[in-house]
XYZ file of C-alpha atoms in Angstrom:
581
model
C -52.541 21.025 -11.520
C -53.434 17.841 -9.620
C -53.546 15.867 -12.838
C -50.048 17.104 -13.681
C -48.683 15.811 -10.391
C -50.491 12.487 -10.826
C -48.982 12.059 -14.282
C -45.532 12.814 -12.871
C -46.047 10.357 -9.996
C -47.087 7.467 -12.245
C -44.288 8.226 -14.714
C -41.748 8.166 -11.883
C -43.188 4.910 -10.513
C -43.125 3.322 -13.977
C -39.509 4.408 -14.505
C -38.375 3.043 -11.138
C -40.066 -0.293 -11.818
C -38.441 -0.546 -15.223
C -35.010 0.130 -13.715
C -35.386 -2.304 -10.827
C -33.362 -5.562 -10.942
C -35.379 -8.750 -10.891
C -33.501 -11.720 -9.338
C -34.774 -15.204 -9.946
C -34.026 -18.501 -8.249
C -33.829 -21.571 -10.477
C -34.055 -24.866 -8.592
C -32.458 -27.656 -10.594
C -34.594 -30.813 -10.604
C -32.810 -32.996 -13.171
C -29.245 -34.279 -13.433
C -29.393 -34.411 -17.233
C -27.160 -32.063 -19.245
C -29.749 -30.596 -21.610
C -29.977 -26.956 -22.695
C -32.925 -24.692 -22.021
C -35.699 -24.959 -24.599
C -36.439 -21.205 -24.705
C -33.642 -19.107 -23.220
C -34.868 -15.786 -21.899
C -38.448 -16.699 -21.022
C -37.542 -16.873 -17.312
C -38.475 -20.552 -17.104
C -35.808 -23.185 -16.524
C -36.953 -26.107 -18.696
C -35.403 -28.364 -21.299
C -37.497 -29.842 -24.121
C -39.030 -32.303 -21.613
C -39.814 -29.609 -19.057
C -36.926 -30.569 -16.745
C -34.868 -27.869 -15.040
C -31.285 -28.992 -15.676
C -28.112 -27.310 -14.397
C -27.244 -26.133 -17.898
C -30.731 -24.749 -18.523
C -30.668 -22.876 -15.182
C -27.299 -21.283 -15.969
C -28.454 -20.310 -19.464
C -31.521 -18.544 -18.025
C -29.379 -16.827 -15.373
C -26.949 -15.682 -18.091
C -29.686 -14.083 -20.196
C -30.119 -10.849 -18.211
C -26.748 -9.368 -17.220
C -28.428 -6.760 -14.983
C -29.932 -9.378 -12.665
C -28.166 -11.512 -10.082
C -29.891 -14.874 -10.113
C -29.467 -17.988 -7.984
C -29.037 -21.522 -9.264
C -30.019 -23.920 -6.486
C -28.956 -27.538 -6.879
C -31.335 -29.927 -5.186
C -29.606 -33.084 -6.345
C -26.271 -34.691 -5.616
C -24.569 -35.451 -8.919
C -24.291 -33.573 -12.225
C -22.088 -34.282 -15.268
C -21.450 -31.542 -17.825
C -20.320 -32.986 -21.146
C -19.037 -29.641 -22.388
C -17.866 -26.653 -20.373
C -20.606 -24.768 -18.534
C -20.274 -21.124 -19.566
C -21.164 -18.415 -17.044
C -21.390 -14.874 -18.411
C -23.597 -12.986 -15.915
C -23.576 -12.464 -12.134
C -25.056 -15.406 -10.247
C -24.844 -17.713 -7.249
C -24.567 -21.484 -7.676
C -25.423 -23.196 -4.410
C -25.266 -26.894 -3.625
C -27.287 -29.124 -1.348
C -26.102 -29.296 2.255
C -26.172 -32.134 4.776
C -27.262 -31.425 8.331
C -23.543 -31.485 9.188
C -22.970 -28.524 6.876
C -20.998 -30.518 4.270
C -21.823 -30.373 0.581
C -23.495 -33.295 -1.149
C -23.589 -31.737 -4.626
C -20.986 -32.660 -7.200
C -20.473 -31.091 -10.639
C -18.162 -33.157 -12.820
C -16.635 -32.803 -16.244
C -17.486 -35.341 -18.893
C -13.967 -36.694 -19.338
C -12.323 -34.421 -21.922
C -13.687 -30.995 -21.088
C -13.418 -28.098 -18.639
C -16.147 -27.899 -15.978
C -16.808 -24.136 -15.550
C -15.831 -21.245 -17.825
C -16.629 -17.876 -16.194
C -16.032 -14.873 -18.451
C -18.274 -12.376 -20.215
C -15.596 -11.412 -22.802
C -17.061 -7.898 -23.258
C -17.455 -6.568 -19.687
C -16.549 -7.376 -16.093
C -18.959 -9.652 -14.236
C -19.913 -7.892 -10.964
C -20.195 -10.971 -8.743
C -19.982 -14.767 -8.830
C -20.563 -16.992 -5.799
C -19.891 -20.740 -5.765
C -21.107 -22.186 -2.487
C -21.173 -25.693 -1.006
C -20.108 -27.650 -4.074
C -17.813 -30.401 -5.266
C -16.320 -29.380 -8.632
C -14.105 -31.962 -10.259
C -12.869 -34.267 -12.982
C -12.324 -31.640 -15.642
C -9.705 -32.552 -18.214
C -7.995 -30.674 -21.052
C -5.496 -32.290 -23.397
C -2.975 -30.483 -25.601
C -2.907 -27.060 -23.961
C -5.124 -25.152 -21.629
C -5.926 -23.210 -18.512
C -8.278 -24.173 -15.695
C -9.536 -27.711 -16.191
C -11.977 -27.367 -13.283
C -12.566 -23.602 -13.227
C -11.486 -20.861 -15.630
C -12.439 -17.358 -14.391
C -11.574 -13.963 -15.872
C -12.543 -10.326 -15.332
C -14.769 -10.666 -12.265
C -15.176 -7.874 -9.727
C -16.057 -10.143 -6.803
C -15.438 -13.889 -7.106
C -16.180 -15.939 -3.992
C -15.763 -19.667 -3.480
C -17.010 -20.987 -0.152
C -17.402 -24.435 1.433
C -16.321 -25.993 -1.863
C -13.955 -28.742 -2.984
C -12.098 -28.541 -6.301
C -10.500 -31.843 -7.154
C -9.260 -34.419 -9.678
C -8.783 -32.011 -12.559
C -6.002 -32.495 -15.065
C -4.075 -30.689 -17.785
C -1.875 -32.845 -20.022
C 0.136 -32.352 -23.174
C 2.827 -34.035 -25.204
C 2.993 -31.224 -27.794
C 6.321 -29.420 -27.769
C 6.196 -25.805 -26.550
C 2.788 -25.886 -24.866
C 2.016 -23.998 -21.627
C -0.367 -25.461 -19.021
C -1.770 -23.323 -16.206
C -3.988 -23.993 -13.194
C -5.446 -27.482 -13.439
C -7.793 -26.888 -10.507
C -8.442 -23.136 -10.671
C -7.314 -20.429 -13.102
C -8.211 -16.789 -12.276
C -6.932 -13.638 -13.967
C -7.739 -9.922 -14.322
C -10.200 -9.906 -11.408
C -10.668 -7.537 -8.476
C -11.446 -9.579 -5.370
C -11.026 -13.353 -5.296
C -11.675 -15.289 -2.093
C -11.670 -18.894 -0.927
C -13.256 -19.692 2.424
C -13.268 -23.149 3.985
C -12.415 -24.543 0.571
C -10.138 -27.376 -0.557
C -8.151 -27.600 -3.791
C -6.701 -31.094 -4.038
C -5.667 -34.014 -6.258
C -5.218 -31.815 -9.314
C -2.311 -32.368 -11.673
C -0.402 -31.091 -14.675
C 1.593 -33.599 -16.715
C 3.798 -32.408 -19.568
C 6.233 -34.158 -21.877
C 8.881 -32.632 -24.106
C 9.471 -28.860 -23.990
C 6.365 -28.002 -21.920
C 5.976 -25.516 -19.063
C 3.489 -26.065 -16.239
C 2.282 -23.481 -13.714
C 0.140 -24.065 -10.616
C -1.284 -27.567 -10.563
C -3.732 -26.620 -7.810
C -4.370 -22.953 -8.601
C -3.042 -20.230 -10.899
C -3.593 -16.478 -10.269
C -2.477 -13.650 -12.562
C -3.033 -9.870 -12.530
C -5.667 -9.886 -9.795
C -6.044 -7.150 -7.191
C -6.623 -9.366 -4.144
C -6.643 -13.129 -3.620
C -7.612 -14.355 -0.137
C -7.551 -17.844 1.373
C -9.289 -18.262 4.732
C -9.496 -21.595 6.585
C -8.693 -23.334 3.306
C -6.429 -26.122 2.054
C -4.365 -26.512 -1.096
C -2.945 -29.999 -0.901
C -1.928 -33.132 -2.804
C -1.508 -31.366 -6.145
C 1.211 -32.507 -8.544
C 3.041 -30.895 -11.461
C 5.475 -32.911 -13.571
C 7.263 -31.836 -16.727
C 10.284 -32.847 -18.724
C 10.955 -29.094 -18.915
C 9.782 -26.471 -16.374
C 7.441 -27.025 -13.410
C 6.499 -23.980 -11.294
C 4.151 -23.987 -8.273
C 2.865 -27.428 -7.318
C 0.070 -26.084 -5.133
C -0.234 -22.417 -6.148
C 1.309 -20.159 -8.778
C 0.867 -16.388 -8.291
C 2.013 -13.752 -10.798
C 1.506 -9.975 -10.611
C -1.240 -10.130 -7.988
C -1.273 -6.996 -5.840
C -2.041 -8.972 -2.683
C -2.314 -12.665 -1.967
C -3.371 -13.286 1.608
C -3.727 -16.383 3.777
C -5.524 -16.714 7.115
C -5.141 -19.998 9.008
C -4.785 -22.074 5.866
C -2.728 -25.056 4.779
C -0.492 -25.791 1.776
C 0.757 -29.359 1.921
C 1.762 -32.502 0.027
C 2.161 -30.578 -3.220
C 5.076 -31.209 -5.572
C 6.887 -29.994 -8.674
C 9.063 -32.439 -10.592
C 11.291 -31.979 -13.605
C 12.860 -34.915 -15.412
C 14.681 -33.183 -18.291
C 18.325 -32.242 -18.756
C 17.594 -28.495 -18.633
C 14.310 -28.393 -16.704
C 13.557 -26.441 -13.528
C 11.279 -27.316 -10.607
C 10.506 -24.346 -8.373
C 8.016 -23.788 -5.539
C 6.712 -27.178 -4.455
C 3.991 -25.637 -2.304
C 3.770 -22.166 -3.806
C 5.569 -19.976 -6.350
C 4.910 -16.210 -6.145
C 6.472 -13.730 -8.566
C 5.975 -10.345 -10.199
C 7.340 -8.469 -13.179
C 9.076 -5.951 -10.887
C 6.676 -3.171 -11.886
C 3.611 -4.540 -10.115
C 3.469 -3.940 -6.365
C 2.989 -7.527 -5.275
C 2.776 -8.768 -1.688
C 2.227 -11.998 0.195
C 0.581 -11.645 3.611
C 0.162 -14.763 5.730
C -0.898 -15.535 9.276
C -1.275 -19.117 10.412
C -0.263 -20.535 7.010
C 1.152 -24.065 7.272
C 3.594 -25.279 4.625
C 3.977 -29.012 5.205
C 5.587 -31.769 3.137
C 5.848 -29.972 -0.176
C 8.606 -30.905 -2.636
C 10.628 -29.333 -5.453
C 12.548 -32.245 -6.906
C 14.325 -33.796 -9.849
C 15.391 -37.359 -10.465
C 17.927 -36.117 -13.010
C 21.027 -35.109 -11.059
C 22.662 -33.670 -14.194
C 19.912 -31.174 -15.018
C 21.184 -27.646 -15.619
C 17.918 -26.068 -14.455
C 17.031 -24.694 -11.007
C 15.463 -26.749 -8.211
C 14.381 -24.242 -5.551
C 11.917 -23.707 -2.716
C 10.415 -26.962 -1.492
C 7.730 -25.172 0.518
C 7.622 -21.584 -0.761
C 9.460 -19.616 -3.444
C 9.252 -15.797 -3.593
C 10.656 -13.700 -6.451
C 10.185 -9.919 -6.588
C 7.312 -10.179 -4.099
C 7.400 -8.516 -0.686
C 6.080 -10.516 2.243
C 4.792 -10.425 5.790
C 4.590 -13.925 7.275
C 3.393 -14.418 10.845
C 2.737 -17.436 13.084
C 3.371 -19.942 10.291
C 5.193 -23.295 10.418
C 7.320 -24.563 7.519
C 7.843 -28.261 8.182
C 9.150 -31.328 6.301
C 9.465 -29.633 2.921
C 12.181 -30.742 0.494
C 14.201 -29.251 -2.353
C 16.667 -31.322 -4.361
C 18.917 -28.262 -4.398
C 18.328 -25.004 -2.493
C 15.787 -23.725 0.018
C 14.062 -26.744 1.533
C 11.545 -24.724 3.532
C 11.484 -21.337 1.799
C 13.565 -19.603 -0.872
C 13.671 -15.794 -1.083
C 15.025 -14.958 -4.530
C 17.091 -11.974 -5.578
C 14.956 -8.824 -5.427
C 14.778 -5.390 -3.878
C 11.801 -6.240 -1.686
C 11.135 -6.173 2.060
C 10.231 -9.214 4.135
C 8.986 -9.554 7.719
C 9.216 -13.067 9.145
C 7.736 -13.159 12.658
C 6.932 -15.937 15.172
C 7.428 -18.663 12.586
C 8.776 -22.181 12.951
C 11.063 -23.651 10.277
C 11.817 -27.272 11.080
C 12.680 -30.665 9.567
C 13.136 -29.307 6.039
C 15.774 -30.689 3.661
C 17.808 -29.166 0.823
C 20.236 -31.178 -1.275
C 22.601 -28.214 -1.668
C 22.091 -25.160 0.544
C 19.589 -23.683 2.972
C 17.755 -26.610 4.521
C 15.332 -24.279 6.304
C 15.727 -20.935 4.505
C 17.741 -19.725 1.527
C 18.232 -15.969 1.064
C 19.506 -14.893 -2.337
C 19.928 -11.187 -1.826
C 21.157 -7.992 -3.431
C 21.119 -4.276 -2.620
C 17.657 -3.198 -1.515
C 16.763 -6.663 -0.211
C 15.499 -6.222 3.368
C 14.829 -9.301 5.496
C 13.791 -9.087 9.154
C 13.117 -12.160 11.278
C 11.738 -11.929 14.809
C 10.847 -14.517 17.468
C 11.379 -17.366 15.003
C 12.794 -20.866 15.517
C 14.877 -22.575 12.819
C 15.610 -26.134 13.951
C 16.325 -29.696 12.811
C 16.800 -28.807 9.147
C 19.358 -30.538 6.895
C 21.379 -29.366 3.872
C 24.736 -29.765 2.165
C 25.671 -26.298 3.479
C 23.696 -23.980 5.711
C 21.549 -26.564 7.478
C 19.295 -23.973 9.061
C 19.875 -20.955 6.832
C 22.038 -20.060 3.835
C 22.654 -16.616 2.410
C 24.222 -15.552 -0.874
C 24.329 -11.938 -2.040
C 25.392 -10.119 -5.201
C 25.459 -6.725 -3.449
C 24.879 -5.575 0.099
C 21.367 -6.264 1.444
C 20.037 -5.732 4.981
C 19.365 -8.920 6.968
C 18.363 -8.618 10.613
C 17.667 -11.626 12.840
C 16.314 -10.544 16.204
C 15.404 -12.951 19.009
C 15.790 -15.877 16.627
C 16.722 -19.426 17.626
C 18.874 -21.534 15.257
C 19.498 -24.922 16.883
C 19.968 -28.615 16.069
C 20.376 -28.116 12.332
C 22.765 -30.223 10.286
C 25.042 -29.579 7.324
C 26.938 -32.249 5.479
C 29.740 -29.778 4.816
C 29.768 -26.142 5.967
C 27.611 -24.146 8.363
C 25.352 -26.452 10.336
C 23.403 -23.500 11.739
C 23.940 -20.948 8.992
C 26.164 -20.378 5.982
C 26.916 -16.934 4.529
C 29.101 -16.012 1.573
C 31.397 -12.993 1.748
C 28.921 -10.341 0.611
C 26.081 -11.672 2.705
C 28.243 -12.100 5.818
C 28.765 -8.361 6.064
C 25.000 -7.804 5.885
C 23.982 -10.253 8.632
C 23.036 -8.670 11.950
C 22.072 -10.737 15.005
C 20.486 -9.365 18.163
C 19.449 -11.389 21.244
C 19.566 -14.557 19.137
C 20.601 -18.130 19.890
C 22.826 -20.178 17.538
C 23.921 -23.432 19.156
C 23.938 -27.242 19.042
C 24.179 -27.369 15.250
C 26.535 -29.825 13.536
C 28.425 -30.498 10.328
C 28.967 -34.128 9.432
C 31.878 -34.394 6.993
C 35.346 -34.437 8.567
C 36.399 -31.706 6.116
C 33.336 -29.595 6.851
C 33.636 -26.129 8.351
C 31.655 -24.315 11.018
C 29.289 -26.479 13.054
C 27.208 -23.493 14.197
C 28.094 -21.054 11.455
C 30.351 -20.484 8.499
C 31.069 -17.008 7.187
C 33.920 -15.633 5.125
C 33.403 -12.019 6.222
C 32.415 -10.367 9.456
C 28.963 -11.189 10.786
C 27.663 -8.614 13.249
C 26.704 -9.928 16.681
C 24.953 -6.921 18.194
C 24.238 -7.379 21.894
C 22.865 -10.287 23.907
C 23.522 -13.142 21.473
C 24.481 -16.705 22.360
C 26.779 -18.422 19.830
C 27.730 -21.914 20.956
C 30.831 -22.262 18.762
C 32.376 -19.543 16.612
C 34.717 -21.971 14.835
C 35.072 -21.005 11.123
C 32.726 -18.071 11.645
C 34.200 -14.644 11.020
C 32.667 -12.085 13.390
C 32.888 -8.330 13.574
C 34.436 -6.769 16.652
C 32.415 -8.035 19.576
C 29.962 -5.609 21.073
C 29.298 -6.140 24.767
C 27.009 -8.698 26.315
C 27.391 -11.670 23.986
C 28.062 -15.287 24.911
C 30.587 -16.552 22.330
C 31.945 -20.109 22.500
C 35.033 -21.340 20.639
C 35.962 -24.993 20.247
C 39.446 -24.004 19.026
C 40.226 -22.247 22.317
C 40.394 -24.698 25.253
C 39.982 -21.855 27.714
C 36.574 -21.039 26.219
C 35.233 -24.222 24.632
C 31.770 -24.847 23.266
C 29.015 -23.148 25.274
C 25.842 -24.963 26.315
C 22.597 -22.948 26.282
C 20.918 -25.517 28.596
C 17.787 -26.115 26.530
C 14.762 -28.159 27.498
C 12.903 -30.632 25.309
C 11.297 -29.287 22.125
C 7.879 -27.706 22.455
C 5.269 -29.022 19.991
C 2.527 -26.488 19.478
C -0.502 -27.532 17.415
C -2.390 -24.243 17.642
C -3.724 -24.563 14.061
C -4.391 -28.302 14.083
C -2.331 -31.466 13.954
C -0.876 -30.819 10.496
C 2.259 -28.663 10.533
C 3.202 -28.022 14.157
C 5.294 -25.231 15.636
C 8.496 -26.540 17.191
C 10.470 -24.320 19.558
C 13.007 -24.625 22.359
C 12.791 -23.020 25.803
C 15.568 -22.814 28.391
C 15.476 -25.909 30.590
C 15.323 -23.892 33.804
C 16.449 -20.661 35.410
C 20.097 -21.796 35.349
C 20.230 -21.396 31.579
C 22.453 -18.479 30.507
C 19.654 -17.431 28.128
C 17.282 -16.457 30.940
C 16.784 -12.788 31.838
C 19.851 -11.678 29.907
C 18.534 -9.058 27.456
C 18.843 -5.809 29.375
C 16.893 -3.720 26.855
C 13.222 -4.160 25.989
C 12.064 -6.850 23.563
C 11.697 -4.595 20.541
C 12.444 -4.425 16.841
C 15.240 -2.168 15.613
C 12.619 0.586 15.161
C 11.257 0.246 18.701
C 8.152 -1.852 18.010
C 7.493 -3.997 21.075
C 7.664 -7.760 20.484
C 5.064 -8.632 23.094
C 4.657 -12.336 22.166
C 7.301 -15.014 21.762
C 7.427 -17.943 19.323
C 4.841 -19.823 21.419
C 2.610 -16.726 21.426
C 3.190 -16.298 25.160
C 4.155 -13.032 26.833
C 7.607 -12.023 25.647
C 8.918 -10.510 28.914
C 8.896 -12.656 32.095
C 10.645 -13.046 35.425
C 12.556 -16.205 34.637
C 15.016 -16.190 37.539
C 12.483 -15.241 40.215
C 14.111 -11.991 41.337
C 10.952 -9.964 40.836
C 12.103 -8.229 37.642
C 10.738 -9.116 34.198
C 13.550 -9.264 31.614
C 13.656 -10.710 28.118
C 15.521 -13.930 27.331
C 17.863 -14.725 24.447
C 16.232 -16.551 21.567
C 12.706 -17.043 20.272
C 11.037 -18.359 23.437
C 10.687 -16.853 26.904
C 11.237 -18.986 29.986
C 8.421 -18.583 32.491
C 8.575 -20.884 35.566
């Protein structure tokens, strides 16, 4: 009987050892680009016995069941053909004492750098850590000049820079996607403390370009944390979509304290479109797709054309959203430009819900409408803005905000400040067409000190052709050319056409510049100058959303309810910022 148990024990031990996963570490000692001399022997060595980057990856690819590590001890590697990764692995660069990477992997001039895809099964995990990956180039057509990744369960890029990669074509009808990064059909994709910059897509003739910095399609989750997507450029004679980022049918794309800036889309053709200078996010309408952002700075992105006669669309200098729901918190949109509509952000026609809270939209420009924000809405479109400042934006119409609707949406602006915006023609503060006017609801909001420049222009603070609802505790400096519903109590309403009323002054202080996430892309807001301001302690009800959720922080992230007039009672103020002496 004892022998039986011993046989069983050794059989079990042998089985467990055979099923165990062996993980190797290959330390690269040569910057040559030679292949492994005997793939599968577990030894990283080219024909001269050197462990090259390519040889290490080939050994790590050999056993799909293991998760190996490729450690780069050197500083500079050139791959003269794409480096194919087909099994789970980590590729880790050399680190300075400061924590910065010193390891660079470059393309050879006319090739992609990394191709990550097994083709037959999902790769469980890929980690790229502390690397420079750059100078990949594809000509004619292509996807992912620096990195192409597909069908990965967990794809993590950390402390890495992806730069100077390029997709170009002059062949009619080609499609170019993701010069820096291209990722599709993956579960979890994350970028932490990573930069994607100086990547470009250049297309002549009838060519479409998508996502010069990064392109994401049909992924479950894409997360950016403490990362930057900046100085990426997409130019096409035809269509250019997403200068920094293009996102399509991703269930969730999420940003935490990240930055999208100095990206651009440009079209030069007679029928070309340029949409989403910083980011373009869309879905097919069947995929549940959502953007979630907190501390995301959109700064100096552009959607432009030099061809004023083009029949295409030029939309969303900073951000363009189409059939994607969103929750955007504590994010500044600053100095973005669109040659036509939506300088800061453009929400396109969809039946999606959007929450826009404690944001700052300032110094954006649109050639036509919606210098700060453009809402193109229809039935089912639900937009709610809270504790947000829209200031110093410029457009032809709707300097701060413009709204156009094909059927009745729901648009609620609660404790929002719209000040010091400028329209060349109509609606310095906001412009709303007839259908949208009836859907606009303001509560405890400030609209004042906006202007229109042209002598024939209408509505310095607002222009609406149907009744806008001013529900309780609003301050409207001048209602000239602004059709309002029957006034509900407790609103300040000025009127420059009525000498007995005149234009009302909210008594604002100097602008507040808040650099809580760094010096790039500041929050700009306006507080009452002092306790004499009519905005102070005027909102008799609590600072809440329409559903009763307490808005405990204002646009400066300070306590929302304060005793501004010194009478011992804490009461909310009108607008996005609370006055606290």
